[in-house]
mmCIF file of C-alpha atoms in Angstrom:
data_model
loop_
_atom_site.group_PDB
_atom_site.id
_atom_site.type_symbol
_atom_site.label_atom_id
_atom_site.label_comp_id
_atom_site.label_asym_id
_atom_site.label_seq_id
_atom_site.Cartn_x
_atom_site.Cartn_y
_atom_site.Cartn_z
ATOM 1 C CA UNK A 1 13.293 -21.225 0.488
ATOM 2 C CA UNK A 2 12.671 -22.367 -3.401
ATOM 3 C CA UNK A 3 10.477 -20.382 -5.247
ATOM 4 C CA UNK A 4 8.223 -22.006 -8.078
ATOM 5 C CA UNK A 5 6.535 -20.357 -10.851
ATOM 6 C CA UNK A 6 2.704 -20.965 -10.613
ATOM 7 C CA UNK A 7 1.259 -19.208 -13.155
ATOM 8 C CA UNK A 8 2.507 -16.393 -15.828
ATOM 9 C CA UNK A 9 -0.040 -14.257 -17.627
ATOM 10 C CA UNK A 10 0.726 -11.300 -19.544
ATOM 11 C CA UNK A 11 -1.799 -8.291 -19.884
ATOM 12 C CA UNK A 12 -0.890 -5.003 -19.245
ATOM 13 C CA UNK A 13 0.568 -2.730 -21.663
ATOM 14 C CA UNK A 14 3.518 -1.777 -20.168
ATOM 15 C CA UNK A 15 5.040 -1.106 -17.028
ATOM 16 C CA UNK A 16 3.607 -2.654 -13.879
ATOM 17 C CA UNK A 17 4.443 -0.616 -10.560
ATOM 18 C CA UNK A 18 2.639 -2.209 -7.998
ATOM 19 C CA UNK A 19 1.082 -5.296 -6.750
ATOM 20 C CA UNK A 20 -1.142 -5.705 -4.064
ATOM 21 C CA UNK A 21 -3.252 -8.752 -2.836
ATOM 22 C CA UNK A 22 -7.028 -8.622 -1.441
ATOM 23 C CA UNK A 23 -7.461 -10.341 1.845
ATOM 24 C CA UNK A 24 -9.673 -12.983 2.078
ATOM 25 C CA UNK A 25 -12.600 -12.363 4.653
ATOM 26 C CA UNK A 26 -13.058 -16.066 4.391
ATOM 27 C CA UNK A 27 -11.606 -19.033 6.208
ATOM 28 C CA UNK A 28 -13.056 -21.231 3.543
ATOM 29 C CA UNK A 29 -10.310 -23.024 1.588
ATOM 30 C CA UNK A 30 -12.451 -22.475 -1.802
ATOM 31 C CA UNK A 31 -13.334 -19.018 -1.211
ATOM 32 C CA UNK A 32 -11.902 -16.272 -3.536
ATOM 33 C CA UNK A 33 -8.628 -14.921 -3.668
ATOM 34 C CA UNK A 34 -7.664 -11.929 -5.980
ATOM 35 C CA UNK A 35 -5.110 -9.888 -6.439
ATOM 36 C CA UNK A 36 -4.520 -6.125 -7.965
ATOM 37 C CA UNK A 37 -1.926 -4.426 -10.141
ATOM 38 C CA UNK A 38 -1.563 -1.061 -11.681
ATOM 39 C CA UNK A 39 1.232 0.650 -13.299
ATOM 40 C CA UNK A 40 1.716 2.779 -16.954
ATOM 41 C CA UNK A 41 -1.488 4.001 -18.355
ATOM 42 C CA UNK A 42 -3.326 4.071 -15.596
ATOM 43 C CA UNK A 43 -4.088 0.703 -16.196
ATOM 44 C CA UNK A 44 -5.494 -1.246 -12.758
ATOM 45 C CA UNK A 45 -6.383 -4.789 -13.114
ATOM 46 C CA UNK A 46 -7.810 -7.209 -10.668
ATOM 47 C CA UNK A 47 -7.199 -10.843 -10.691
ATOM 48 C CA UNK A 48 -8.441 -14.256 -9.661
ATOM 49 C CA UNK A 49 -6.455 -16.573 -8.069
ATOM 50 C CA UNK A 50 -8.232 -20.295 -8.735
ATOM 51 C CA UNK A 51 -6.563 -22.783 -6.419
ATOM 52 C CA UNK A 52 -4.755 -25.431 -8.219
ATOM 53 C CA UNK A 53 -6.289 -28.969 -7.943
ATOM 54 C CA UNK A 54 -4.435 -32.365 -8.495
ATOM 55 C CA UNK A 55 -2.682 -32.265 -11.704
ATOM 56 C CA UNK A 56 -4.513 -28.365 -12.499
ATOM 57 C CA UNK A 57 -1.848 -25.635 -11.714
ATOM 58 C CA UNK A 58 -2.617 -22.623 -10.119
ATOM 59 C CA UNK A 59 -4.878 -20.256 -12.371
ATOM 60 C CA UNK A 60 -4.473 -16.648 -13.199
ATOM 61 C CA UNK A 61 -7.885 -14.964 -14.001
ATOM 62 C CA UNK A 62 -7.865 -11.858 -15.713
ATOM 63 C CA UNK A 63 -10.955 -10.680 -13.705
ATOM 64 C CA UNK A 64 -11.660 -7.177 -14.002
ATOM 65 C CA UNK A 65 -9.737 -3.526 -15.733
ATOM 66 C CA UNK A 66 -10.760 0.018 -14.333
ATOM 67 C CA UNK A 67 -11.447 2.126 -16.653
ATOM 68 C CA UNK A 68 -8.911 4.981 -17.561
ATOM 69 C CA UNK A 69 -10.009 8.452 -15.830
ATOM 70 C CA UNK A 70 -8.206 10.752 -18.104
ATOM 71 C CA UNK A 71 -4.921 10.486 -20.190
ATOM 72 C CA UNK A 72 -3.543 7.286 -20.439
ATOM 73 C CA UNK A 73 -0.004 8.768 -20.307
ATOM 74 C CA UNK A 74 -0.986 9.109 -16.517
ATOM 75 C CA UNK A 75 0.914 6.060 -14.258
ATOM 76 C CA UNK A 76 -0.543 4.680 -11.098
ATOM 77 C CA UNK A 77 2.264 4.499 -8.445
ATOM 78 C CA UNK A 78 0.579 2.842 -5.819
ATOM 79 C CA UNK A 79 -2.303 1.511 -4.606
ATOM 80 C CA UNK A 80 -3.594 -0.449 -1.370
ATOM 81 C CA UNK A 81 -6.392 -2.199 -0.056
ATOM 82 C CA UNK A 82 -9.117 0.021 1.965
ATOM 83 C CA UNK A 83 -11.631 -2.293 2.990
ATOM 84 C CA UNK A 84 -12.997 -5.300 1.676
ATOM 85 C CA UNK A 85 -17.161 -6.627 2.087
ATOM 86 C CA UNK A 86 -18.519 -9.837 0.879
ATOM 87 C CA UNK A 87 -18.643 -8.460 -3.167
ATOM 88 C CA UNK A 88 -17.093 -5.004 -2.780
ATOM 89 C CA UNK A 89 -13.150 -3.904 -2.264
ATOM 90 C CA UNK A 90 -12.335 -0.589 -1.783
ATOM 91 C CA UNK A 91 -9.181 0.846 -3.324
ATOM 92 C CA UNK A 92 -7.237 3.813 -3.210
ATOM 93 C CA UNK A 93 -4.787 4.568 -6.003
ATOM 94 C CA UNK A 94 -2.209 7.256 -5.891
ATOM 95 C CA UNK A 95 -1.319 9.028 -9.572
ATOM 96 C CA UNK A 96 1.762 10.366 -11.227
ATOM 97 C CA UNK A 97 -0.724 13.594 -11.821
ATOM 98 C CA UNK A 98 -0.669 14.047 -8.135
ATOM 99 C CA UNK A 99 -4.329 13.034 -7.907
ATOM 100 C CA UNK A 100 -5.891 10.426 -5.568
ATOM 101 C CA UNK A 101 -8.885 8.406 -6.965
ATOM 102 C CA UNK A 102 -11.091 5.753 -4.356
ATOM 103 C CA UNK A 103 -12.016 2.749 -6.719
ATOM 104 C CA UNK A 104 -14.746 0.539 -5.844
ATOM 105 C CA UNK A 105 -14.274 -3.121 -7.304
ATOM 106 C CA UNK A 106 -17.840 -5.508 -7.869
ATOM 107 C CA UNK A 107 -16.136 -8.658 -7.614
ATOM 108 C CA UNK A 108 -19.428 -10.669 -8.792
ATOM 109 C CA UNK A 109 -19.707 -8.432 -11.478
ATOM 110 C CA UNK A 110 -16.447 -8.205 -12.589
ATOM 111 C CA UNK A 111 -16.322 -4.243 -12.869
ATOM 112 C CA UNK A 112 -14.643 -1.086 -11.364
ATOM 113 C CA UNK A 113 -16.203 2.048 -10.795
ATOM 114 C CA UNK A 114 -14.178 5.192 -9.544
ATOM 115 C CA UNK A 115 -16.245 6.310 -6.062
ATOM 116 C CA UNK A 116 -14.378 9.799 -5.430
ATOM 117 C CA UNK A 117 -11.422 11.381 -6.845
ATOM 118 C CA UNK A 118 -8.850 14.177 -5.243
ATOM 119 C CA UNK A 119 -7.952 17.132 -8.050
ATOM 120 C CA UNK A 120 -4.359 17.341 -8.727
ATOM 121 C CA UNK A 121 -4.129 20.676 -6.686
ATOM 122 C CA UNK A 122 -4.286 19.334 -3.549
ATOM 123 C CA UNK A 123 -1.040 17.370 -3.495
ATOM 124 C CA UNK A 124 0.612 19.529 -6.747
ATOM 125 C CA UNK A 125 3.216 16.856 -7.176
ATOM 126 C CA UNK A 126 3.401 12.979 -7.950
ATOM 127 C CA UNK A 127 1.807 10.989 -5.576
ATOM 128 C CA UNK A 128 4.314 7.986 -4.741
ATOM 129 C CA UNK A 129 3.072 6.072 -2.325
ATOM 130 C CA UNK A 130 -0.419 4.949 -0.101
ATOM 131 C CA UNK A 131 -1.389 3.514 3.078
ATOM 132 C CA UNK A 132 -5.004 3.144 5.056
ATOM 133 C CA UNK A 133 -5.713 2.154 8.241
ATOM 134 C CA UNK A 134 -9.311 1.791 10.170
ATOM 135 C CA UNK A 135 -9.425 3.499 13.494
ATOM 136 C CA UNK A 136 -11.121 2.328 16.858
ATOM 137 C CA UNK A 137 -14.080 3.874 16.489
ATOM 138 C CA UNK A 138 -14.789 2.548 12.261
ATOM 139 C CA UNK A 139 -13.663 4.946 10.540
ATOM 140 C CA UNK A 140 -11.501 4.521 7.388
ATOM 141 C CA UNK A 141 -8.349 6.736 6.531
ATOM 142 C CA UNK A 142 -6.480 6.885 3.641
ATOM 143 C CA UNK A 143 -2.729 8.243 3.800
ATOM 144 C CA UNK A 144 -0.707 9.065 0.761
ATOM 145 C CA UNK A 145 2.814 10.410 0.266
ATOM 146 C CA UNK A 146 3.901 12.776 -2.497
ATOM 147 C CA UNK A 147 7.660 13.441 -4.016
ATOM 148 C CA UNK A 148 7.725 17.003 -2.132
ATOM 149 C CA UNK A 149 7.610 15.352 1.074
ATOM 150 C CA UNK A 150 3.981 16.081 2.222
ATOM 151 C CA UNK A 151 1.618 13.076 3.296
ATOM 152 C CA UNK A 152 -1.515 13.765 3.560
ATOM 153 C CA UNK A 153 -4.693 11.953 5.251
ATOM 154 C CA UNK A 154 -8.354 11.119 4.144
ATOM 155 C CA UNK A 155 -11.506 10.399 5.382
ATOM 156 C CA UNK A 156 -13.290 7.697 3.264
ATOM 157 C CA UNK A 157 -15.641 6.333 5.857
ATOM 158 C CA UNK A 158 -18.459 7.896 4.227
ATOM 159 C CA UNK A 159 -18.090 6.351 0.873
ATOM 160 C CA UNK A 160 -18.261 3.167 2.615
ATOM 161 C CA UNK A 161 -20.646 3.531 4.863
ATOM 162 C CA UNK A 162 -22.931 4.482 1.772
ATOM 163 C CA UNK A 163 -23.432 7.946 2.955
ATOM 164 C CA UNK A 164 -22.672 9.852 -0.205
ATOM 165 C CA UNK A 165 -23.820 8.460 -3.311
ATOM 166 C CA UNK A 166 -20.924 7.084 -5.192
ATOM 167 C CA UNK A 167 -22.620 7.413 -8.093
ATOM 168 C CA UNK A 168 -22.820 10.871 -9.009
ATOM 169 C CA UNK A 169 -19.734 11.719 -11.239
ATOM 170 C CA UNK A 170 -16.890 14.275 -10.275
ATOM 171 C CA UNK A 171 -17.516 13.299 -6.354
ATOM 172 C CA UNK A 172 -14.633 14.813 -4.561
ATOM 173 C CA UNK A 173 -12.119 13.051 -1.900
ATOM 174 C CA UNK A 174 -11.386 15.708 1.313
ATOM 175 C CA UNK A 175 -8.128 15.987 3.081
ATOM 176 C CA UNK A 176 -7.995 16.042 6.959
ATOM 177 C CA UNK A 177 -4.561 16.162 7.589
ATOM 178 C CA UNK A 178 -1.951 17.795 5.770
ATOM 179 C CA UNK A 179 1.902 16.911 7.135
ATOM 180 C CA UNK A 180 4.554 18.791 5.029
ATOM 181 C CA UNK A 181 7.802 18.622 5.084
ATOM 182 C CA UNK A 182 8.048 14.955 6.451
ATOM 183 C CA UNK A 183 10.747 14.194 4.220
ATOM 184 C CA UNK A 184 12.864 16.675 1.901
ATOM 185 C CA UNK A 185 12.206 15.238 -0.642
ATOM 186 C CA UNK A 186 9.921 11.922 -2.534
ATOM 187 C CA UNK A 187 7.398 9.980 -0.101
ATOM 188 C CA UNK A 188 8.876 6.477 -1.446
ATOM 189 C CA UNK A 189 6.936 4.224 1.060
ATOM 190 C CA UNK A 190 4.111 4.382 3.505
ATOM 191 C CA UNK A 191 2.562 1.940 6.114
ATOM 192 C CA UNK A 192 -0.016 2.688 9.206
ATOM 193 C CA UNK A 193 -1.505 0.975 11.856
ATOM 194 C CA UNK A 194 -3.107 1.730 15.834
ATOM 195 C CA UNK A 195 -1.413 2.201 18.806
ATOM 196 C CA UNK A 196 -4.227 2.599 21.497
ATOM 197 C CA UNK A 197 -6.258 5.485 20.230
ATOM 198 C CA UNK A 198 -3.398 7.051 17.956
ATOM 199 C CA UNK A 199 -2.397 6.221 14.609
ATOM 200 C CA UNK A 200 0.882 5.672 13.708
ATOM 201 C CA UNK A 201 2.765 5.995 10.601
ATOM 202 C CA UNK A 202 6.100 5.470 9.244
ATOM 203 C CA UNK A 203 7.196 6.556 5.856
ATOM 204 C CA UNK A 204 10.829 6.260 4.028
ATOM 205 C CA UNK A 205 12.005 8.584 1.795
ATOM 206 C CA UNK A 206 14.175 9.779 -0.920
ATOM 207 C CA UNK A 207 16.257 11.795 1.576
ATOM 208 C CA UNK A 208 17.543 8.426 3.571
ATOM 209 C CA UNK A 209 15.249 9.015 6.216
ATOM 210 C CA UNK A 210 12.850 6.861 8.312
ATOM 211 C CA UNK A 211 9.987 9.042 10.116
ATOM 212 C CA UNK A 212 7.811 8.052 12.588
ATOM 213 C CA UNK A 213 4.206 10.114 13.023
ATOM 214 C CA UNK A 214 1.820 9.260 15.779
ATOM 215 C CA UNK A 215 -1.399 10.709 14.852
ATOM 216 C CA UNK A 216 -4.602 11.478 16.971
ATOM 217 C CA UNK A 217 -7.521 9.798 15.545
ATOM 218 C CA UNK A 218 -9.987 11.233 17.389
ATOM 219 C CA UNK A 219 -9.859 15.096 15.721
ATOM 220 C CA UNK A 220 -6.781 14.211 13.517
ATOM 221 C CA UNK A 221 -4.095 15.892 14.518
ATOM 222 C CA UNK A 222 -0.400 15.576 14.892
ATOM 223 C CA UNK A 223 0.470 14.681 18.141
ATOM 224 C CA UNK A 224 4.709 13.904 17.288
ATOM 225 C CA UNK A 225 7.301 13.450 14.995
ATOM 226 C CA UNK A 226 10.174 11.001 15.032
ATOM 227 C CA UNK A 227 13.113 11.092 12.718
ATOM 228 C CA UNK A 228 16.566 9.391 11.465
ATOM 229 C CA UNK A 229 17.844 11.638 8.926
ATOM 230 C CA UNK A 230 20.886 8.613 8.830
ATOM 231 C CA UNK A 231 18.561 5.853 8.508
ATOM 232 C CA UNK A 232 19.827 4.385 5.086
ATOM 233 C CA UNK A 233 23.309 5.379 2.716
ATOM 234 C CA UNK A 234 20.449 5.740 -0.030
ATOM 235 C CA UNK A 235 17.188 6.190 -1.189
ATOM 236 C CA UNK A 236 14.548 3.988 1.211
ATOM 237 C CA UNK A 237 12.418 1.542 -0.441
ATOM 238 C CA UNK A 238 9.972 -0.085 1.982
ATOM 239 C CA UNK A 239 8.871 0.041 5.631
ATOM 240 C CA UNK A 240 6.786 -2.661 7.644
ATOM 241 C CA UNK A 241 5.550 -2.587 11.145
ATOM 242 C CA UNK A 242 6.901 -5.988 12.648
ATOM 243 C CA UNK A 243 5.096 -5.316 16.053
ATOM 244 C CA UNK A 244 6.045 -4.457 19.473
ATOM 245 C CA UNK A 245 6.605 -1.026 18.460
ATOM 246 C CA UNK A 246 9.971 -2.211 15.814
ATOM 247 C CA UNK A 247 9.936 -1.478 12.341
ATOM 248 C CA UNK A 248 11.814 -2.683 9.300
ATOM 249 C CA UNK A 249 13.241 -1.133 6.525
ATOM 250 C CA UNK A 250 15.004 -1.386 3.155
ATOM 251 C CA UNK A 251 17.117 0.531 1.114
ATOM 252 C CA UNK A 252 18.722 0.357 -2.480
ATOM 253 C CA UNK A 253 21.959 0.920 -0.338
ATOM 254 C CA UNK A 254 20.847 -3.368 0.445
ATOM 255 C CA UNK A 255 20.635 -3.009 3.677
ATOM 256 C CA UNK A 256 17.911 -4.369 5.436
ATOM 257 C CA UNK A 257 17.373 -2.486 9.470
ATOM 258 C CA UNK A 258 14.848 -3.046 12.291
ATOM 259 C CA UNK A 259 14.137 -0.171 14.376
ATOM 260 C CA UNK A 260 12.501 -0.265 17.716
ATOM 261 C CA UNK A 261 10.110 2.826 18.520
ATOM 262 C CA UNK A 262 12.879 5.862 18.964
ATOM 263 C CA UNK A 263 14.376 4.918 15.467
ATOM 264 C CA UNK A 264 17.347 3.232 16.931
ATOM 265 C CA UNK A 265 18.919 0.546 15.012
ATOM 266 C CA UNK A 266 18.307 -2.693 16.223
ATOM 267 C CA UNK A 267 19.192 -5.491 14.203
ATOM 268 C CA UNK A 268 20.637 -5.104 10.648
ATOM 269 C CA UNK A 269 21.512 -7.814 7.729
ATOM 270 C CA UNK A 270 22.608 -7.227 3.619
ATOM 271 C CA UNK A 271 20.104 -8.745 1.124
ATOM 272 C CA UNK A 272 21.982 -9.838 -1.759
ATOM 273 C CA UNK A 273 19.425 -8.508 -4.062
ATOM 274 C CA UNK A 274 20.128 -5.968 -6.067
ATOM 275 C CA UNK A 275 18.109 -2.392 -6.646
ATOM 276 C CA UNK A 276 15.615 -3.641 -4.096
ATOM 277 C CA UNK A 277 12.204 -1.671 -4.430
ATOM 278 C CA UNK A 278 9.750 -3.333 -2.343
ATOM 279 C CA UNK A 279 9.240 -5.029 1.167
ATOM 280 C CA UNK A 280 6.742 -7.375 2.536
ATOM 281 C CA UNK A 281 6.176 -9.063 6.551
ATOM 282 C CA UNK A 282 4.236 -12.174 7.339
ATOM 283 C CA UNK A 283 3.784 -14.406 10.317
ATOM 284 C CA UNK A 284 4.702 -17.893 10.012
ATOM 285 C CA UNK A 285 4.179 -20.058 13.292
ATOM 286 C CA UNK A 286 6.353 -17.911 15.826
ATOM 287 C CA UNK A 287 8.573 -16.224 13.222
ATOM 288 C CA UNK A 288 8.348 -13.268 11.118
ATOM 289 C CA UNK A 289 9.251 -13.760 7.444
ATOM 290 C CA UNK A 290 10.893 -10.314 6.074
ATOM 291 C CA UNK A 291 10.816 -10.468 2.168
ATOM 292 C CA UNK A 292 12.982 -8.462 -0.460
ATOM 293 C CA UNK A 293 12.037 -7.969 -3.465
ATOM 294 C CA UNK A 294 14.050 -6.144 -6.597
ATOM 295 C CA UNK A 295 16.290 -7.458 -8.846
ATOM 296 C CA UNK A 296 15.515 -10.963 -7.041
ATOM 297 C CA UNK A 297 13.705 -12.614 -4.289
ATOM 298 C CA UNK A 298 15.318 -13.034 -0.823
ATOM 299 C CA UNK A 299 13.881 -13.734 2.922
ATOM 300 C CA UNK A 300 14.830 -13.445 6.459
ATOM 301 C CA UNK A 301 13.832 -15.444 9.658
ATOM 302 C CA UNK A 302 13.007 -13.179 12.847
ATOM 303 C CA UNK A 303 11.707 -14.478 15.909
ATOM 304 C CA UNK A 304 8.898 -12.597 16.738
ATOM 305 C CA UNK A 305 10.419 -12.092 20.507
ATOM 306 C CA UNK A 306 13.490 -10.495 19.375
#
């Protein structure tokens, strides 16, 4: 697989930690695409992707910049993609403060406006990483992953639902769920999804290890836990349901594993890219494409009925 550069704009400040695209809720060829980024400064930027055209390359729009909460010294670590409506994304960002903000992006007006925000006392270390999933019954739960270990999970169905009025200032995020000790030490990576009426989640850490969580949605609660303390030689940098109950992971040791639902290793290749930091799983016809990124781009084939 070549890669081509489409289009190259440069506005952030400084460091950029994360990217993260907005799915498109339409099947329309000419309907919008954006995508977010966030990194040093607390700087989070949406932006338009305008489909290239005949001779017209791809376009980069700078569309919208949140504006800074507090000290700009402050980095965003992660962020992902709550929900999105016909005009309004919701976004949750995790902060090197160890606070949690809910952003609320206008995409026809072009603006950002913070919904609900979690003080820095509730996770008392850097927040590192964030997930969300949307249960069977509609609701909407943030998960995010600290460097101590502890993940913790949020209701945000009611900002979205419009029952709390986003408005006011100072409106306060609640925790549900607080899991400590899931890894000894950083939170690197996060990802969730359903299985039946649970919630599962797997999360790679710092300490080599891969854990699996299954979550009851219902009154959330954990129901068990599922670990390989021997997962990676070093710290793990990404993990991606693939489906049928596997899961891939990376590693800067450059290993790339797949896992079925015990944590047993499966399948296992090297990626020739080095200090790999993030990982990324799409479907293409009736393979899964596994993507590396780091120091480099790389991809691997899977059939989806391995």
């Amino acid at each position: 697989m070549q890669l081509d550069v489409l289009a190259n704009v440069r506005r952030h400040r400084s460091v950029i930690r994360c990217i993260q695209s907005i799915p498109s809720i339409s099947l329309d060829s000419d309907a919008s695409r954006f995508v977010l980024s966030a990194g040093a400064g607390s700087e989070l930027r949406c932006w338009r992707l305008n489909a290239s055209s005949g001779d017209d390359p791809l376009a980069l729009v700078d569309w919208a910049l949140a504006p800074v909460l507090d000290d700009r010294d402050i980095r965003i670590m992660d962020i992902a993609v709550v929900h999105r409506e016909l005009s309004n994304v919701w976004i949750v960002a995790a902060y090197s403060d160890a606070s949690v903000a809910l952003w609320r992006l206008d995409t026809d007006h072009q603006t950002f406006s913070c919904a609900a925000r979690a003080a820095s006392d509730i996770h008392a270390h850097c927040v590192l990483s964030a997930a969300s999933v949307k249960t069977n019954d509609g609701r909407y739960l943030v998960l995010t992953g600290a460097s101590d270990g502890q993940i913790i999970v949020w209701d945000v169905s009611m900002f979205i639902a419009g029952t709390v009025d986003v408005a006011k200032p100072n409106v306060a995020l609640q925790a549900v769920l607080k899991i400590p000790h899931v890894h000894q030490s950083g939170v690197n990576t996060l990802c969730a999804h359903m299985d039946g009426v649970d919630i599962v989640v797997a999360s790679g850490g710092d300490d080599c290890s891969i854990s699996l969580i299954r979550i009851g949605s219902t009154l959330p609660s954990v129901q068990s836990v599922t670990r390989n303390e021997l997962a990676h030689a070093s710290a793990i940098q990404g993990v991606a349901f693939l489906g049928g109950g596997s899961i891939c992971s990376v590693s800067t040791d450059q290993r790339v594993a797949v896992w079925n639902q015990h944590l047993e290793l499966q399948d296992m290749a090297i990626t020739l890219v080095s200090d790999p930091s993030a990982l990324e799983v799409s479907t293409i016809g009736d393979d899964l494409q596994i993507m590396v990124a780091g120091i480099g781009f790389e991809t691997f084939t899977m059939s989806r009925s391995c």
